[in-house]
GROMACS .gro file of C-alpha atoms in nm:
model
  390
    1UNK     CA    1  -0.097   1.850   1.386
    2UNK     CA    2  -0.454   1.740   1.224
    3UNK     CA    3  -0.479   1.469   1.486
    4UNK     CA    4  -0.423   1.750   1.804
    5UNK     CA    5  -0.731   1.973   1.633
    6UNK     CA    6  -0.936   1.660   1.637
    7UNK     CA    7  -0.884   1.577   2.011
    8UNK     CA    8  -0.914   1.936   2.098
    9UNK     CA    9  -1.283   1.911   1.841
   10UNK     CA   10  -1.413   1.607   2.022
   11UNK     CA   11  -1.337   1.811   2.358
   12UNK     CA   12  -1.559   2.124   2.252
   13UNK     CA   13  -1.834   1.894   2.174
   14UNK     CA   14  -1.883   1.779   2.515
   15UNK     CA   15  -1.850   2.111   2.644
   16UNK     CA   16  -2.095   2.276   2.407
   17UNK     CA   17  -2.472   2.382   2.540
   18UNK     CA   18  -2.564   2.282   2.843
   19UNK     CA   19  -2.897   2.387   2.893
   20UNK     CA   20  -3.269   2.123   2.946
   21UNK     CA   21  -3.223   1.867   2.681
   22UNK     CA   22  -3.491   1.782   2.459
   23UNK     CA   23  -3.618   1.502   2.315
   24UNK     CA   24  -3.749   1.431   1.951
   25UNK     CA   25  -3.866   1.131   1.792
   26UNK     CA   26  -3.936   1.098   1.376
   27UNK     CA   27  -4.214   0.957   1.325
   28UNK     CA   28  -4.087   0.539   1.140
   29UNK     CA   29  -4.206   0.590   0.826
   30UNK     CA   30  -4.045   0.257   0.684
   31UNK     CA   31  -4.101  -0.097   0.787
   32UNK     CA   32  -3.822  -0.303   0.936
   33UNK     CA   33  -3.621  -0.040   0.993
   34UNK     CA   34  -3.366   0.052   1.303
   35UNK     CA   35  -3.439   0.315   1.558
   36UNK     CA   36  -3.135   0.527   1.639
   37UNK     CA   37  -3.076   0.745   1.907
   38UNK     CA   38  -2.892   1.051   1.888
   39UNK     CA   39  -2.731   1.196   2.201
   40UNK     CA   40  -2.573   1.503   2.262
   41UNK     CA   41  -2.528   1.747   2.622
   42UNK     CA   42  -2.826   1.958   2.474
   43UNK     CA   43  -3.060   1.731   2.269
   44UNK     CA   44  -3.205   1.407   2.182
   45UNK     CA   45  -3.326   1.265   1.884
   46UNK     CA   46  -3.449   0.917   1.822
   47UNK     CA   47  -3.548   0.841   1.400
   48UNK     CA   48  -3.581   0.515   1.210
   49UNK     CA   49  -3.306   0.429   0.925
   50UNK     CA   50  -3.355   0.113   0.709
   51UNK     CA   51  -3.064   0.033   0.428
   52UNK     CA   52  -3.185   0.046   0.121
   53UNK     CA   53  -3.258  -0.288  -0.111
   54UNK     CA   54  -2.927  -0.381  -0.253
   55UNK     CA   55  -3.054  -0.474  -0.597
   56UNK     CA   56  -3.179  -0.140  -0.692
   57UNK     CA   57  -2.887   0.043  -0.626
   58UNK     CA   58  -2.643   0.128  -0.941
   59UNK     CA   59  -2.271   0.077  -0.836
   60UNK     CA   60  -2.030   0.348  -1.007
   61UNK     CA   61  -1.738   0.094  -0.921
   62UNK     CA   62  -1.945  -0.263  -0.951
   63UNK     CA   63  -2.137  -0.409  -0.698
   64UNK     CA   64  -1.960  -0.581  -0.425
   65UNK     CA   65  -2.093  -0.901  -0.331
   66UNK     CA   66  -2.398  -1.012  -0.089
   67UNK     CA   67  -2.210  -1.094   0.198
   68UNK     CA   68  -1.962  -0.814   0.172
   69UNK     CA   69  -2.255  -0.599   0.150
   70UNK     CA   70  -2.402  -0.716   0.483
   71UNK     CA   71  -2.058  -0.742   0.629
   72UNK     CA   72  -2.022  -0.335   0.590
   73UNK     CA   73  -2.392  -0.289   0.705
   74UNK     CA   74  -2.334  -0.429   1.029
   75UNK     CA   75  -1.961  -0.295   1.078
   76UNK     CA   76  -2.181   0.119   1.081
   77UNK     CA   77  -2.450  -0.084   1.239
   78UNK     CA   78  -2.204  -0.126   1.493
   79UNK     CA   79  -2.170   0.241   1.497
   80UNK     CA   80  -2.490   0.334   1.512
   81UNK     CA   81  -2.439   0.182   1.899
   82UNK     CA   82  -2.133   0.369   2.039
   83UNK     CA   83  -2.183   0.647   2.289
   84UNK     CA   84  -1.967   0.892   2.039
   85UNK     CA   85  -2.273   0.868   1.770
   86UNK     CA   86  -2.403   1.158   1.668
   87UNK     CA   87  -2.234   1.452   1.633
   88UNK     CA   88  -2.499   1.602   1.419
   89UNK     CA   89  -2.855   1.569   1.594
   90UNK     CA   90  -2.947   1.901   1.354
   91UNK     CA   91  -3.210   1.700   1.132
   92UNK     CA   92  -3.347   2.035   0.962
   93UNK     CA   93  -2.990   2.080   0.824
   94UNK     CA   94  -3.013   1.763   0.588
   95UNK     CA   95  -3.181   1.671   0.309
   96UNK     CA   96  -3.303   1.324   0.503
   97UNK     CA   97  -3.307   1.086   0.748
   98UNK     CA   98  -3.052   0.863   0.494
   99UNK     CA   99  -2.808   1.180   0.445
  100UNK     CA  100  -2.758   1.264   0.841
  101UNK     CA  101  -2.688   0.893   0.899
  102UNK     CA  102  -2.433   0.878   0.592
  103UNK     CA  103  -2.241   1.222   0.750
  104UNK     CA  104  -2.303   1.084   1.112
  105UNK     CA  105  -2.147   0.732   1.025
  106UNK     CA  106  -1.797   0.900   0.913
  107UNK     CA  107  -1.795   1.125   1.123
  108UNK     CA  108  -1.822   0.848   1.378
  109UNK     CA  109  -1.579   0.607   1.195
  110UNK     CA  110  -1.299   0.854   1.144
  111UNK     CA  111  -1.330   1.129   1.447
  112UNK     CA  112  -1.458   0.897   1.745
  113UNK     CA  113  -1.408   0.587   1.747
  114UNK     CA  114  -1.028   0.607   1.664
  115UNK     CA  115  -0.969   0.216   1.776
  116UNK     CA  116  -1.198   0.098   1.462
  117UNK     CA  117  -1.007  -0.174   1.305
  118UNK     CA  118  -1.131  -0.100   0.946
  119UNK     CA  119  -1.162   0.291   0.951
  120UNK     CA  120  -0.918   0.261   0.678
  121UNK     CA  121  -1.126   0.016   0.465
  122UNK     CA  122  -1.160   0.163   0.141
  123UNK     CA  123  -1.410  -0.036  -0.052
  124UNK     CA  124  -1.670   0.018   0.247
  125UNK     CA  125  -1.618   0.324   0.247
  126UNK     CA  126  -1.728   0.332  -0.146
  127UNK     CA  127  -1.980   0.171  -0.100
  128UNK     CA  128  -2.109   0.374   0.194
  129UNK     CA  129  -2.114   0.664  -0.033
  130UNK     CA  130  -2.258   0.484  -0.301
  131UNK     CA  131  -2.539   0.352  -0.025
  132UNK     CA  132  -2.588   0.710  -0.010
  133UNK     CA  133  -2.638   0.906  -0.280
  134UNK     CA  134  -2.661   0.631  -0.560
  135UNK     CA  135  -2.603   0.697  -0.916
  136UNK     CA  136  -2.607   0.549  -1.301
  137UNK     CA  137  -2.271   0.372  -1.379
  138UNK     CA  138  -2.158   0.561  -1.701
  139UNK     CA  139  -1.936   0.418  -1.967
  140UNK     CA  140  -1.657   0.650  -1.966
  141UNK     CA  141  -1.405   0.679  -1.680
  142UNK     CA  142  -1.426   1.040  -1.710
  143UNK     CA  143  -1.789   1.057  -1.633
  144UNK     CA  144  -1.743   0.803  -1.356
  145UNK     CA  145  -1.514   1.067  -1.183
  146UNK     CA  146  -1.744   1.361  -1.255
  147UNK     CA  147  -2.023   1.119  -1.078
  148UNK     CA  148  -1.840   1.029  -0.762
  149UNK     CA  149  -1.701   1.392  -0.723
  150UNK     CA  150  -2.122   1.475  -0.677
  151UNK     CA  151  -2.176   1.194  -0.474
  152UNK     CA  152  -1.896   1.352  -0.265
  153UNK     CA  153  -2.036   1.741  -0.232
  154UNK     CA  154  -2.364   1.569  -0.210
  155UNK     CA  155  -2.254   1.433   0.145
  156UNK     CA  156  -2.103   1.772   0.224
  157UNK     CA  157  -2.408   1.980   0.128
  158UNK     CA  158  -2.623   2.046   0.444
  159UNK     CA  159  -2.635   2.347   0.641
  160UNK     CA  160  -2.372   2.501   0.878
  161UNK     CA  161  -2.508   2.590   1.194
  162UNK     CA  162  -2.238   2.725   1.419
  163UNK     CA  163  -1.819   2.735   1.432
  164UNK     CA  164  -1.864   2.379   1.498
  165UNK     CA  165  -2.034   2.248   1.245
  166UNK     CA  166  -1.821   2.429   0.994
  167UNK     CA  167  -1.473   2.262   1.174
  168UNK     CA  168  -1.685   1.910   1.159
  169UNK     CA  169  -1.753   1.999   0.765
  170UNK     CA  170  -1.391   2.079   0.718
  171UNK     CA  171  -1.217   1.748   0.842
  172UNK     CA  172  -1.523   1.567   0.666
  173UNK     CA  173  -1.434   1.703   0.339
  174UNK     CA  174  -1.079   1.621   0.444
  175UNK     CA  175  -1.107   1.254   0.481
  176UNK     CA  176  -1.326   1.235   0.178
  177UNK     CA  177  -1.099   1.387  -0.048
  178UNK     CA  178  -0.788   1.148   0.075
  179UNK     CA  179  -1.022   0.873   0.023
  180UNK     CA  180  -1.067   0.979  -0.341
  181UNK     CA  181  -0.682   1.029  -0.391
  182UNK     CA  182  -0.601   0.647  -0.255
  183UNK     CA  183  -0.916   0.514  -0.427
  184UNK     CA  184  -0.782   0.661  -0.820
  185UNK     CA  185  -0.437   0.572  -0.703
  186UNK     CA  186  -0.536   0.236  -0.655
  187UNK     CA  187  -0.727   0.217  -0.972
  188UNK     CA  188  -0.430   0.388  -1.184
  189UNK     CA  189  -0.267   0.069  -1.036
  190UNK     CA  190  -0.473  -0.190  -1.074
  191UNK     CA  191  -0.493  -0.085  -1.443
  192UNK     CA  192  -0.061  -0.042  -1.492
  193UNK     CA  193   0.035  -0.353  -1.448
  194UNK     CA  194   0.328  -0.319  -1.656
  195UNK     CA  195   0.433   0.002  -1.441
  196UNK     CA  196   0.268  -0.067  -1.106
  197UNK     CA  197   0.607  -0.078  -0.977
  198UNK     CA  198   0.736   0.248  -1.030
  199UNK     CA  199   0.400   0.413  -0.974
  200UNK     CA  200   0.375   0.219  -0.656
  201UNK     CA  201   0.816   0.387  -0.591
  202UNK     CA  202   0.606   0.732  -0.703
  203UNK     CA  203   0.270   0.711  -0.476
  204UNK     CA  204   0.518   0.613  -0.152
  205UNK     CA  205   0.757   0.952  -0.227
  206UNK     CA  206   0.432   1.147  -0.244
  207UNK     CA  207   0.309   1.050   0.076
  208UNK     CA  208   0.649   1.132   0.229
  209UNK     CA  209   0.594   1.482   0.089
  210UNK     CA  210   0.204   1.502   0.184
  211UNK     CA  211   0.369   1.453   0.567
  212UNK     CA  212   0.572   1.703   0.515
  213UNK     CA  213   0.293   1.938   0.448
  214UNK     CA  214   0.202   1.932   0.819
  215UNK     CA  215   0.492   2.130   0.954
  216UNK     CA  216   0.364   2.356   0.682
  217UNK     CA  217   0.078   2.408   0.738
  218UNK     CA  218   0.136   2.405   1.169
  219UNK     CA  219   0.354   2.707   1.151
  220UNK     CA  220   0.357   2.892   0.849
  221UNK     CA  221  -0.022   2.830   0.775
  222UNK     CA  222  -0.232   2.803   1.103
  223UNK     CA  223   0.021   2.877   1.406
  224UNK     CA  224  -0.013   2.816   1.749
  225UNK     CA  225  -0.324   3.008   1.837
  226UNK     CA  226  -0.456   2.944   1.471
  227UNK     CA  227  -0.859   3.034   1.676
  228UNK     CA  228  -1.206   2.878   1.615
  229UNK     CA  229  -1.123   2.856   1.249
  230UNK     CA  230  -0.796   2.645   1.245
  231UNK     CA  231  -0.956   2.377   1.116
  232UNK     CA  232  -1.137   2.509   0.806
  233UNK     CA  233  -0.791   2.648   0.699
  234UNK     CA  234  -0.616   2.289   0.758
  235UNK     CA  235  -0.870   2.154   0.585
  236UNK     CA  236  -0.857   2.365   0.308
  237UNK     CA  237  -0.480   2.360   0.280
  238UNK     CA  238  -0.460   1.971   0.250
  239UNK     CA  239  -0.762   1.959   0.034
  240UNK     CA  240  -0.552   2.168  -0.147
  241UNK     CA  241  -0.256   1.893  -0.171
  242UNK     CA  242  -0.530   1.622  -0.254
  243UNK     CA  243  -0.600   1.801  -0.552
  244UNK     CA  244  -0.252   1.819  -0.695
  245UNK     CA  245  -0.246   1.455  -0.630
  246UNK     CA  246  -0.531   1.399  -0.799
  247UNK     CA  247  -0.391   1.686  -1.124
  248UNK     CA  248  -0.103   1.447  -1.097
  249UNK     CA  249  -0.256   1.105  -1.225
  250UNK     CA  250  -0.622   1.155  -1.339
  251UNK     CA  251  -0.552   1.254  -1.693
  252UNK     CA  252  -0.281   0.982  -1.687
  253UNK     CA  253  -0.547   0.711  -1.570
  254UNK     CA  254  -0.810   0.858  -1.788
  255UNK     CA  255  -0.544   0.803  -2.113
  256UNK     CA  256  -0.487   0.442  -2.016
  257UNK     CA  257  -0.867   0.367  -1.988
  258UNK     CA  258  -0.939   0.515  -2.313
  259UNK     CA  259  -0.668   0.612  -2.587
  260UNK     CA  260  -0.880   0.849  -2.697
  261UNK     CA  261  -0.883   1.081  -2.412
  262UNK     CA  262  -0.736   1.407  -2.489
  263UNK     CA  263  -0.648   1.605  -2.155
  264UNK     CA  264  -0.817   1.980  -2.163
  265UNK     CA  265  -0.558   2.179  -1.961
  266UNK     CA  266  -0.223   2.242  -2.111
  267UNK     CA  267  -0.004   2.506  -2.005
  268UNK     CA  268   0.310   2.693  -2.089
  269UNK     CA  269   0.612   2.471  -1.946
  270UNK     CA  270   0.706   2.551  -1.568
  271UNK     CA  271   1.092   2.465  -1.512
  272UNK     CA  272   1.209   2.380  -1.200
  273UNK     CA  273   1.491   2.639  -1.150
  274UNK     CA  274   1.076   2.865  -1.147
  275UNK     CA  275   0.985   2.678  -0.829
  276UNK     CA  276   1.300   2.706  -0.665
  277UNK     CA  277   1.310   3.048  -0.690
  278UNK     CA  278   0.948   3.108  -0.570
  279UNK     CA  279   1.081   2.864  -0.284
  280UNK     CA  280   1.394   3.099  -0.214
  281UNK     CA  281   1.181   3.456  -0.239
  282UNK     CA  282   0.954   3.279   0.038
  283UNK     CA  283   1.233   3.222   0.249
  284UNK     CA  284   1.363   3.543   0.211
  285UNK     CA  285   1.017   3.718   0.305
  286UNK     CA  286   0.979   3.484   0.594
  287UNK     CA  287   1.252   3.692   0.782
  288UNK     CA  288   1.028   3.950   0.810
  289UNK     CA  289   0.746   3.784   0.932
  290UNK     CA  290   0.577   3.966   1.192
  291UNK     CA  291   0.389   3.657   1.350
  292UNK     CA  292   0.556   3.541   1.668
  293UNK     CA  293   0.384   3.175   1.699
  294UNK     CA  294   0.714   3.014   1.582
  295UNK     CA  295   1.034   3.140   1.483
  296UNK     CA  296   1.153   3.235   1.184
  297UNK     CA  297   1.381   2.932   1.198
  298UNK     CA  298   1.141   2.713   1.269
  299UNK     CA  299   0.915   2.888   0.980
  300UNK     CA  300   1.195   2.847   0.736
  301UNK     CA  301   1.290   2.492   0.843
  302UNK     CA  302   0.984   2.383   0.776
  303UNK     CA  303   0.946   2.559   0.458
  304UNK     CA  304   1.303   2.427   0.319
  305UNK     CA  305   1.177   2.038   0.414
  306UNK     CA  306   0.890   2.115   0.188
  307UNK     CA  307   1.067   2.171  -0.068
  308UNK     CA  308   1.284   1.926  -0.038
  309UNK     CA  309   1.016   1.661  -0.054
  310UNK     CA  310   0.893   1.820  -0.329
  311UNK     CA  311   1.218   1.792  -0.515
  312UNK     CA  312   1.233   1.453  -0.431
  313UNK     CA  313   0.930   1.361  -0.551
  314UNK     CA  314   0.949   1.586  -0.909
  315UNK     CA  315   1.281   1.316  -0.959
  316UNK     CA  316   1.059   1.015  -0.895
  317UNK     CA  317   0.826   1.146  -1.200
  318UNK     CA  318   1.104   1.222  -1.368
  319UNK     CA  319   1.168   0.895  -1.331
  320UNK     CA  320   0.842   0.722  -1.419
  321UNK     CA  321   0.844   0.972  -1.703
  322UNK     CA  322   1.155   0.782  -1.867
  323UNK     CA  323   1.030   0.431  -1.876
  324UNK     CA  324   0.692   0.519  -2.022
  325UNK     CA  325   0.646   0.468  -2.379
  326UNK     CA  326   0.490   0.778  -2.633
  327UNK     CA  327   0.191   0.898  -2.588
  328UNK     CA  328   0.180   0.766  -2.215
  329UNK     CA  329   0.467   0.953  -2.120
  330UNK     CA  330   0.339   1.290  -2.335
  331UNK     CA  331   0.015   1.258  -2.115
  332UNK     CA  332   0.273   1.205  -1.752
  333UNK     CA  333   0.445   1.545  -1.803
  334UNK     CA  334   0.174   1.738  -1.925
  335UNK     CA  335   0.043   1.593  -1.575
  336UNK     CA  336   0.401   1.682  -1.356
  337UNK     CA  337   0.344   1.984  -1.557
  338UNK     CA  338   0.002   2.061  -1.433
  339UNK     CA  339   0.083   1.992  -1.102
  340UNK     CA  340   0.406   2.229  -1.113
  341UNK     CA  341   0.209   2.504  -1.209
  342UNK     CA  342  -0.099   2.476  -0.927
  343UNK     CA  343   0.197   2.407  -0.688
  344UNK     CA  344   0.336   2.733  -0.824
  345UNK     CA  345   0.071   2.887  -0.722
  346UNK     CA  346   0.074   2.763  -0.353
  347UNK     CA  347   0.392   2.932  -0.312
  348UNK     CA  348   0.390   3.285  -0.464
  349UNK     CA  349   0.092   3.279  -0.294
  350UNK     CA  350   0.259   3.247   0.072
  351UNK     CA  351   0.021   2.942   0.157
  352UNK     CA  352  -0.241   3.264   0.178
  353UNK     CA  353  -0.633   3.193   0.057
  354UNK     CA  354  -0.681   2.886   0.312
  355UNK     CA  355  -0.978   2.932   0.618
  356UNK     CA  356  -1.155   3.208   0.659
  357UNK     CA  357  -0.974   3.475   0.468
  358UNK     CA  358  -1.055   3.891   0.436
  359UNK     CA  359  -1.068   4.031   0.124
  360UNK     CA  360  -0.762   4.185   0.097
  361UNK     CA  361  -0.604   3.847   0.135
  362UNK     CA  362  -0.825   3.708  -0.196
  363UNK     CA  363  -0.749   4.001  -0.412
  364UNK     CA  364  -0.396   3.978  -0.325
  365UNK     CA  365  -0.321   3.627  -0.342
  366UNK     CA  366  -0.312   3.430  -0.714
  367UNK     CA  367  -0.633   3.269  -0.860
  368UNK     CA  368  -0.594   2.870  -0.968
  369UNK     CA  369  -0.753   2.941  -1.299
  370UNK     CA  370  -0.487   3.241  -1.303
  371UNK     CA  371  -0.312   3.325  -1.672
  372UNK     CA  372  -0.001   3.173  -1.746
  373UNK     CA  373   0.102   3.558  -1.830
  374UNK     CA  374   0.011   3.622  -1.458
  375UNK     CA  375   0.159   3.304  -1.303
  376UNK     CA  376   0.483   3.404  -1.447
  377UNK     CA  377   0.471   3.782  -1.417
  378UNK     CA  378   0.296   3.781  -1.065
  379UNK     CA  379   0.528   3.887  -0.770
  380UNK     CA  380   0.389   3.894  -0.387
  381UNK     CA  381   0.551   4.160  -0.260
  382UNK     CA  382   0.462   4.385  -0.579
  383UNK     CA  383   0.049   4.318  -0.502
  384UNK     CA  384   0.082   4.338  -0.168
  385UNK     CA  385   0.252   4.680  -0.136
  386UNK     CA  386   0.036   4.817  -0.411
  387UNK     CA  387  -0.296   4.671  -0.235
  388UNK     CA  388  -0.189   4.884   0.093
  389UNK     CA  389  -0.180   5.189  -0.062
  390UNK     CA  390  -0.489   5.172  -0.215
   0.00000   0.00000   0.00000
């Protein structure tokens, strides 16, 4: 599970270099600000951070009060003081002193200090990201989006030292990407009044399926011994289910913000009886798997709960579908039908393309921005066995 790889994360840190530690100090170039120490078996590194002024930042999502503002500077004050602090001390990596205290505060708030009462606090989390890497509020929900997504891979763009600091990156981009899932849920919510109820029924069947995902992705994705890598691939692979969250309502919550949207991506229909099928040729296949982690058994069991969560949730759309009134419910299914078809993917795929993957593994597996002549003519086996030969 995610939460083992973390523990097992946090205990390679400690054991990592142990040679003479140095010590160095950036020079405060603002007044008023707050020295912080960075600690680590190998290094030190002390630098000076100030918050910037509150009134000149622009709030994609509006501007949360005074005092809520200076409650959520002193709650990563607070962890700015905790002996797990600083799992990047790499200051050449980053673009500044404000962008290797943003990554080093959630790395902090969601990977060490696991007893945080408000690790789960959405709106300071927005607004830490906002705090950031501000940006001009824009008058289309649309562009919004676009704006946060950069905030986002700003945060994620430094550089990648080691095996480490690519795991760290992984799980970061993990827990920023659920964040942006329950932050556009919450919006599609707060906007649905009318329907809030059976979108609320819909987001709860999800998450049922999104836990599903981690037998998945334990032992048909990663394994046991899933190496020094494991984490980039579980991080890709529920990235991956973030997204078809996110295919799954944006368009939706960009329609109900602006009846003018019209949604770009449409696609030839994807019946269900089409993902059962790729569901029963992977179960098939998975007898003659020749990795001995888990058992088949345990493979397929895991694979056949996957898909019945996913059933189960394709019947709760089904039945949000049927209570929404034209064109809302034209934009839901071209949504479910979206979603079908990147899901689609995922399986005649095998769960392949997550991690660090070999070429032969991207030229056989399907791309997302695949035909719909492919999708539906595309068989596994087929490209495999003709990719060996070659």
């Amino acid at each position: 599970m995610i939460k083992n790889c973390i523990l097992i994360l946090v205990v390679g840190l400690i054991m990592l270099g142990c040679g003479n530690r140095q010590v160095r100090q950036i020079e405060q170039v603002r007044e008023d600000s707050t020295e912080i120490t960075i600690k680590t078996p190998y290094d030190t590194v002390h630098f000076k951070f100030k918050w910037r002024e509150t009134d000149s930042i622009p709030y994609l999502f509006g501007k949360p009060s005074k005092d809520k503002i200076a409650e959520y500077q002193r709650r990563f004050d607070s962890l700015h003081r905790t002996e797990r602090y600083g799992f990047y001390d790499r200051i050449g990596y980053f673009r500044d002193i404000p962008h290797i205290t943003a990554v080093n505060d959630f790395v902090t708030l969601w990977f060490a200090n696991k007893t945080t009462p408000y690790q789960d606090d959405l709106n300071m989390i927005l607004w830490r990201i906002n705090e950031c890497y501000p940006l001009n509020c824009s008058t289309t929900e649309i562009d919004r989006y676009q704006r946060f997504s950069e905030q986002i891979d700003s945060l994620l763009s430094y550089s990648l030292g080691s095996q480490w600091d690519a795991n760290i990156q992984a799980w970061l981009a993990t827990k920023l990407h659920e964040c942006k899932v329950e932050i556009y849920n919450n919006r599609l919510l707060d906007c649905n009044n009318k329907f809030k109820d059976i979108l609320v029924s819909e987001h709860s069947v999800w998450i049922e399926y999104e836990k599903a995902l981690h037998d998945v992705c334990d032992k048909i994705v990663v394994g046991k011994h899933g190496g020094s890598g494991a984490p980039i691939a579980y991080g890709d692979f529920f990235i991956e289910s973030y997204e078809q969250r996110l295919i799954s309502l944006l368009d939706y919550y960009f329609t109900v913000g602006d009846s003018n949207y019209q949604p770009t991506e449409r696609h030839r229909l994807i019946p269900d009886k089409m993902i059962h099928r790729a569901y029963s040729d992977f179960f098939d296949e998975l007898i003659n798997s020749d990795d001995e982690d888990y058992s088949v058994e345990e493979k397929q069991c895991a694979l056949k709960n996957d898909m019945r969560f996913w059933d189960k949730w394709m019947a709760e759309r089904r039945k949000v579908s049927a209570q929404l009134p034209m064109p809302l419910k034209k934009v839901y299914d071209n949504c479910t039908n979206n979603l079908k078809r990147r899901k689609l993917i995922q399986i005649k795929s095998r769960y392949w393309g997550y991690g660090i993957c070999s070429s032969f593994e991207l030229d056989c597996i399907l791309k997302k921005d695949c035909s719909d002549e492919e999708l539906f003519s595309y068989d596994y086996q087929t490209r495999y066995d003709a990719l060996l030969i070659k």
